[in-house]
Coordinates of C-alpha atoms and ligand atoms in Angstrom, one line a residue:
M1 CA -84.8 3.0 -38.3
R2 CA -82.3 2.9 -35.5
I3 CA -79.3 0.7 -35.2
V4 CA -79.8 -2.2 -32.8
G5 CA -76.6 -3.1 -31.1
H6 CA -73.1 -2.7 -32.8
K7 CA -72.1 0.2 -30.4
K8 CA -68.4 -0.6 -30.6
Q9 CA -68.4 -0.6 -34.5
W10 CA -70.5 2.6 -34.6
N11 CA -68.2 4.4 -32.2
F12 CA -65.2 3.4 -34.3
L13 CA -66.9 4.7 -37.5
R14 CA -68.2 7.9 -35.9
E15 CA -64.7 8.7 -34.5
S16 CA -63.1 8.0 -37.8
F17 CA -65.4 10.6 -39.3
Q18 CA -65.2 13.2 -36.5
K19 CA -61.4 13.0 -36.4
G20 CA -61.1 13.2 -40.2
R21 CA -59.8 9.7 -40.6
L22 CA -62.2 8.3 -43.1
T23 CA -60.8 5.7 -45.5
H24 CA -61.9 5.2 -49.1
A25 CA -63.1 1.7 -48.8
Y26 CA -64.7 -0.3 -46.0
L27 CA -65.6 -4.0 -45.7
F28 CA -68.4 -4.7 -43.2
T29 CA -68.5 -8.4 -42.4
G30 CA -70.4 -10.7 -40.0
P31 CA -73.4 -12.9 -40.0
E32 CA -76.5 -12.3 -42.2
S33 CA -79.3 -9.9 -41.1
I34 CA -77.6 -8.5 -38.1
G35 CA -77.7 -4.9 -39.4
K36 CA -74.5 -4.4 -41.4
K37 CA -76.3 -2.6 -44.2
R38 CA -78.2 -0.5 -41.8
V39 CA -75.0 0.7 -40.1
A40 CA -73.6 1.5 -43.6
I41 CA -76.6 3.6 -44.4
E42 CA -76.6 5.4 -41.1
F43 CA -72.8 6.0 -41.5
A44 CA -73.5 7.6 -44.9
K45 CA -76.1 9.8 -43.3
L46 CA -73.7 10.8 -40.5
I47 CA -71.2 11.9 -43.1
L48 CA -73.6 13.9 -45.2
C49 CA -76.1 15.1 -42.6
E50 CA -76.6 18.8 -42.2
N51 CA -76.8 18.6 -38.4
S52 CA -74.5 15.8 -37.8
G53 CA -73.6 15.1 -34.1
D54 CA -72.9 11.7 -32.7
Q55 CA -75.8 10.4 -34.7
P56 CA -77.4 11.6 -38.0
C57 CA -80.3 13.9 -37.3
N58 CA -82.7 11.9 -39.5
E59 CA -84.7 15.1 -40.1
C60 CA -82.7 17.1 -42.6
Q61 CA -83.0 16.7 -46.4
E62 CA -79.7 14.8 -46.7
C63 CA -80.9 12.2 -44.2
Y64 CA -84.3 11.9 -45.8
Q65 CA -82.9 11.5 -49.3
I66 CA -80.4 8.8 -48.2
E67 CA -83.0 6.8 -46.3
N68 CA -85.3 6.9 -49.4
L69 CA -82.4 6.2 -51.8
L70 CA -83.0 9.6 -53.5
H71 CA -79.7 11.3 -52.6
P72 CA -77.6 12.4 -55.6
D73 CA -74.3 11.5 -53.7
F74 CA -75.4 8.2 -52.3
L75 CA -75.8 4.8 -54.1
L76 CA -77.0 1.5 -52.8
I77 CA -76.2 -1.5 -55.0
E78 CA -77.8 -4.9 -54.3
P79 CA -77.9 -8.3 -56.1
D80 CA -80.4 -8.5 -59.0
H81 CA -83.6 -10.6 -58.7
S82 CA -82.4 -13.4 -61.0
V83 CA -82.2 -16.9 -59.5
S84 CA -78.4 -16.6 -59.2
R85 CA -78.8 -13.1 -57.5
K86 CA -75.6 -11.7 -59.0
I87 CA -74.1 -8.2 -59.0
S88 CA -73.0 -7.6 -62.6
I89 CA -70.2 -5.4 -64.0
E90 CA -72.9 -2.9 -65.2
E91 CA -73.6 -2.1 -61.6
I92 CA -69.9 -1.3 -60.9
R93 CA -69.9 0.9 -64.1
L94 CA -72.9 2.7 -62.6
L95 CA -71.1 3.1 -59.3
K96 CA -68.0 4.5 -61.1
E97 CA -70.1 7.0 -63.0
K98 CA -71.9 8.1 -59.9
L99 CA -68.8 8.5 -57.8
S100 CA -66.9 10.4 -60.6
V101 CA -69.4 13.3 -61.0
T102 CA -67.7 16.2 -59.3
S103 CA -69.8 18.2 -57.0
S104 CA -69.5 20.7 -54.2
G105 CA -66.7 19.0 -52.4
K106 CA -69.0 16.8 -50.5
Y107 CA -68.4 13.1 -50.0
K108 CA -69.9 10.6 -52.4
I109 CA -70.8 7.3 -50.9
A110 CA -71.7 3.9 -52.4
V111 CA -72.8 0.8 -50.4
V112 CA -72.5 -2.6 -52.1
D113 CA -74.7 -5.0 -50.2
N114 CA -74.0 -8.8 -50.4
A115 CA -70.7 -8.0 -52.1
H116 CA -69.8 -11.7 -52.3
R117 CA -72.4 -11.8 -55.1
L118 CA -70.2 -9.6 -57.4
T119 CA -69.3 -11.5 -60.5
Q120 CA -65.6 -12.1 -61.2
E121 CA -65.8 -9.4 -63.9
A122 CA -67.5 -7.0 -61.5
Q123 CA -64.8 -7.7 -58.9
S124 CA -62.1 -6.9 -61.4
A125 CA -63.8 -3.6 -62.3
L126 CA -64.2 -2.8 -58.6
L127 CA -60.5 -3.5 -58.0
K128 CA -59.5 -1.2 -60.8
L129 CA -61.7 1.5 -59.3
L130 CA -60.1 1.1 -55.9
E131 CA -56.6 1.3 -57.4
E132 CA -57.4 4.8 -58.9
P133 CA -56.8 8.0 -56.9
Q134 CA -59.8 8.5 -54.8
G135 CA -60.7 12.0 -53.7
R136 CA -63.8 12.3 -51.5
K137 CA -65.3 9.0 -52.3
I138 CA -66.2 6.2 -50.0
I139 CA -67.2 2.6 -51.0
I140 CA -68.6 0.4 -48.3
L141 CA -68.7 -3.4 -49.1
V142 CA -71.1 -5.4 -47.0
S143 CA -70.7 -9.2 -47.0
E144 CA -71.2 -12.3 -44.8
F145 CA -68.8 -14.3 -46.9
P146 CA -65.8 -11.9 -47.4
E147 CA -63.5 -14.9 -48.3
V148 CA -65.2 -15.0 -51.7
I149 CA -64.1 -11.4 -52.5
L150 CA -60.7 -11.0 -54.1
S151 CA -58.0 -10.6 -51.5
T152 CA -56.6 -7.7 -53.5
I153 CA -59.9 -5.9 -52.9
R154 CA -60.0 -6.9 -49.3
S155 CA -56.5 -5.6 -48.7
R156 CA -57.6 -2.1 -49.9
T157 CA -60.4 -1.9 -47.4
Q158 CA -60.8 -1.1 -43.8
L159 CA -62.3 -4.2 -42.2
V160 CA -65.1 -3.7 -39.7
H161 CA -66.3 -6.9 -38.2
F162 CA -69.9 -7.2 -36.8
H163 CA -71.3 -9.8 -34.4
L164 CA -74.7 -11.2 -33.5
V165 CA -76.7 -8.8 -31.4
G166 CA -77.3 -9.5 -27.7
E167 CA -80.6 -11.0 -26.5
E168 CA -81.4 -7.9 -24.4
E169 CA -81.3 -5.7 -27.4
I170 CA -83.5 -8.0 -29.5
E171 CA -85.9 -8.2 -26.6
S172 CA -86.1 -4.4 -26.4
V173 CA -87.2 -4.3 -30.1
L174 CA -89.8 -7.0 -29.4
K175 CA -91.1 -5.1 -26.3
S176 CA -92.0 -2.1 -28.4
V177 CA -94.5 -4.0 -30.6
S178 CA -97.6 -6.0 -29.9
L179 CA -97.3 -9.7 -30.7
T180 CA -99.0 -12.9 -29.5
K181 CA -96.9 -15.2 -27.3
K182 CA -96.6 -17.7 -30.2
E183 CA -95.4 -14.9 -32.6
K184 CA -92.9 -13.7 -30.0
E185 CA -91.5 -17.3 -29.6
I186 CA -91.0 -17.7 -33.3
L187 CA -89.3 -14.3 -33.6
M188 CA -87.0 -15.1 -30.7
L189 CA -86.2 -18.4 -32.5
I190 CA -85.5 -17.1 -36.0
G191 CA -84.3 -13.6 -35.1
K192 CA -81.8 -14.7 -32.5
G193 CA -79.0 -12.1 -32.7
R194 CA -80.5 -10.8 -36.0
P195 CA -82.5 -7.6 -35.8
G196 CA -82.8 -7.6 -39.6
V197 CA -84.9 -10.7 -39.4
I198 CA -87.1 -9.2 -36.7
Y199 CA -87.8 -6.1 -38.6
Q200 CA -88.5 -8.0 -41.8
Y201 CA -91.2 -10.0 -40.0
L202 CA -92.6 -7.1 -38.1
N203 CA -93.2 -5.4 -41.4
N204 CA -95.0 -8.4 -42.8
K205 CA -96.8 -10.6 -40.3
D206 CA -97.8 -13.1 -43.0
L207 CA -94.1 -14.1 -43.0
L208 CA -94.6 -15.4 -39.5
K209 CA -97.3 -17.7 -40.6
E210 CA -95.2 -18.8 -43.5
N211 CA -92.4 -19.7 -41.1
E212 CA -94.7 -21.9 -39.1
K213 CA -95.5 -23.7 -42.3
F214 CA -91.7 -24.2 -43.1
L215 CA -91.3 -25.8 -39.7
E216 CA -94.3 -28.0 -40.1
D217 CA -92.8 -29.1 -43.4
L218 CA -89.6 -30.1 -41.8
L219 CA -91.3 -32.2 -39.1
E220 CA -93.6 -33.8 -41.7
L221 CA -90.6 -34.6 -43.9
K222 CA -88.9 -36.3 -41.0
K223 CA -91.8 -38.8 -40.9
S224 CA -92.1 -39.1 -44.7
P225 CA -90.7 -41.8 -47.0
L226 CA -87.7 -40.9 -49.1
F227 CA -89.5 -40.3 -52.4
K228 CA -91.6 -37.6 -50.7
R229 CA -88.5 -35.9 -49.3
F230 CA -86.9 -36.0 -52.8
Q231 CA -90.1 -34.5 -54.3
Y232 CA -89.8 -31.7 -51.8
A233 CA -86.1 -31.2 -52.7
K234 CA -87.1 -30.8 -56.4
T235 CA -89.7 -28.2 -55.6
L236 CA -87.5 -26.4 -53.0
K237 CA -84.6 -26.1 -55.5
D238 CA -86.7 -24.0 -57.8
S239 CA -88.3 -21.9 -55.0
E240 CA -87.2 -18.3 -54.5
K241 CA -87.6 -18.9 -50.8
K242 CA -85.2 -21.8 -50.5
E243 CA -82.6 -19.9 -48.6
K244 CA -85.2 -18.6 -46.2
V245 CA -86.6 -22.1 -45.7
L246 CA -83.1 -23.5 -45.0
S247 CA -82.3 -20.7 -42.5
V248 CA -85.5 -21.2 -40.6
W249 CA -84.8 -24.9 -40.4
L250 CA -81.2 -24.2 -39.2
A251 CA -82.5 -21.9 -36.5
F252 CA -85.0 -24.5 -35.4
L253 CA -82.4 -27.3 -35.3
R254 CA -79.9 -25.2 -33.3
K255 CA -82.7 -24.4 -30.8
T256 CA -83.6 -28.1 -30.6
L257 CA -79.9 -28.9 -29.9
L258 CA -79.7 -26.3 -27.2
E259 CA -82.9 -27.6 -25.5
G260 CA -82.0 -31.2 -26.2
S261 CA -81.0 -32.0 -22.6
L262 CA -84.4 -30.8 -21.4
N263 CA -86.5 -32.7 -23.9
S264 CA -86.0 -36.4 -24.1
N265 CA -88.8 -36.7 -26.7
S266 CA -86.7 -34.9 -29.4
L267 CA -87.0 -36.4 -32.9
W268 CA -83.3 -36.4 -33.2
N269 CA -80.5 -37.3 -30.8
T270 CA -77.6 -34.9 -30.1
Q271 CA -75.1 -36.4 -32.5
H272 CA -77.7 -36.5 -35.3
L273 CA -78.6 -32.8 -34.7
I274 CA -75.0 -31.7 -34.8
K275 CA -74.6 -33.6 -38.1
L276 CA -77.7 -32.0 -39.6
I277 CA -76.7 -28.5 -38.4
K278 CA -73.3 -28.8 -40.0
L279 CA -74.7 -30.1 -43.2
L280 CA -77.3 -27.3 -43.4
E281 CA -74.6 -24.7 -42.6
N282 CA -72.5 -26.0 -45.5
I283 CA -75.4 -26.1 -47.9
I284 CA -76.4 -22.5 -47.1
H285 CA -72.8 -21.4 -47.6
L286 CA -72.5 -23.3 -50.9
F287 CA -75.8 -22.0 -52.2
S288 CA -74.7 -18.4 -51.7
T289 CA -71.2 -18.7 -53.0
T290 CA -71.0 -21.5 -55.7
N291 CA -72.9 -23.2 -58.5
I292 CA -73.3 -26.4 -56.5
N293 CA -75.9 -28.9 -57.8
Q294 CA -78.7 -27.7 -55.4
R295 CA -81.1 -30.5 -55.9
L296 CA -78.4 -33.1 -55.0
A297 CA -77.3 -31.1 -52.0
L298 CA -80.9 -30.9 -50.7
E299 CA -81.3 -34.7 -51.3
I300 CA -78.2 -35.4 -49.3
F301 CA -79.8 -33.4 -46.4
F302 CA -83.1 -35.2 -46.7
L303 CA -81.2 -38.6 -46.7
E304 CA -79.7 -37.6 -43.4
L305 CA -82.8 -36.1 -41.9
Ligands
ZN401 ZN1 -79.6 14.9 -41.0

């Protein structure tokens, strides 16, 4: 899979490698699903590739093994599948073990995706690891909420900030696949600036239908009495898909706000939309970073809807 956008960030990383200026720890930040993890994986390939030029070759054994998470010198850590989706201290112990095995002088690289989900314990262990002498080891932390990560960890990393990807680049991805007009519209809506979302949906077309359903739910709830909305809050709280549902709603409300001046039949006026968008943004942030009472938070949103 190629990187969509992020040319400036890629050039910075590539040059730091080519000029022998790699650092031991990086922190990739920026919005969700824009390709930060993808860049981290491609960067690992670039460093370990047998035929490395300005890009990894994607043909050698090193590239193949990294892409398929089989490489002995590469580790990808992600949150577990529990409801709280944490990264526990055991994962950091594993990382330490993996990076400490001495080999042929090659780099060892670990990527920690969604690093804001590291538990306090795990963060302390990671900090200790970063304080030790490093050798040829690189840890890349990836997070959309870096403020949740210990400042003592952050200060030991090279920060690389990523931004939403431009519309032209998203369109070029969509051009290369066959989709109905309706599917394209939904993808442009939910994938705005976020190639990760686009790829996720292209790999699973059923997800597109699911999204249509989430949007129908929102419009239905708008017309529903409060007890129905609260029932929905109760069900949604326990759903694995709650964060996805909320982000689809957020994308839809933002689009409605942008198009507001063109469409006088909107279900919400501008002030109301701005209020709902801010509320949803807060809820999504709190769901990811705290133990907030989720049902209550959803009920507050439905009260305002
Ligand atoms: Zn290669």
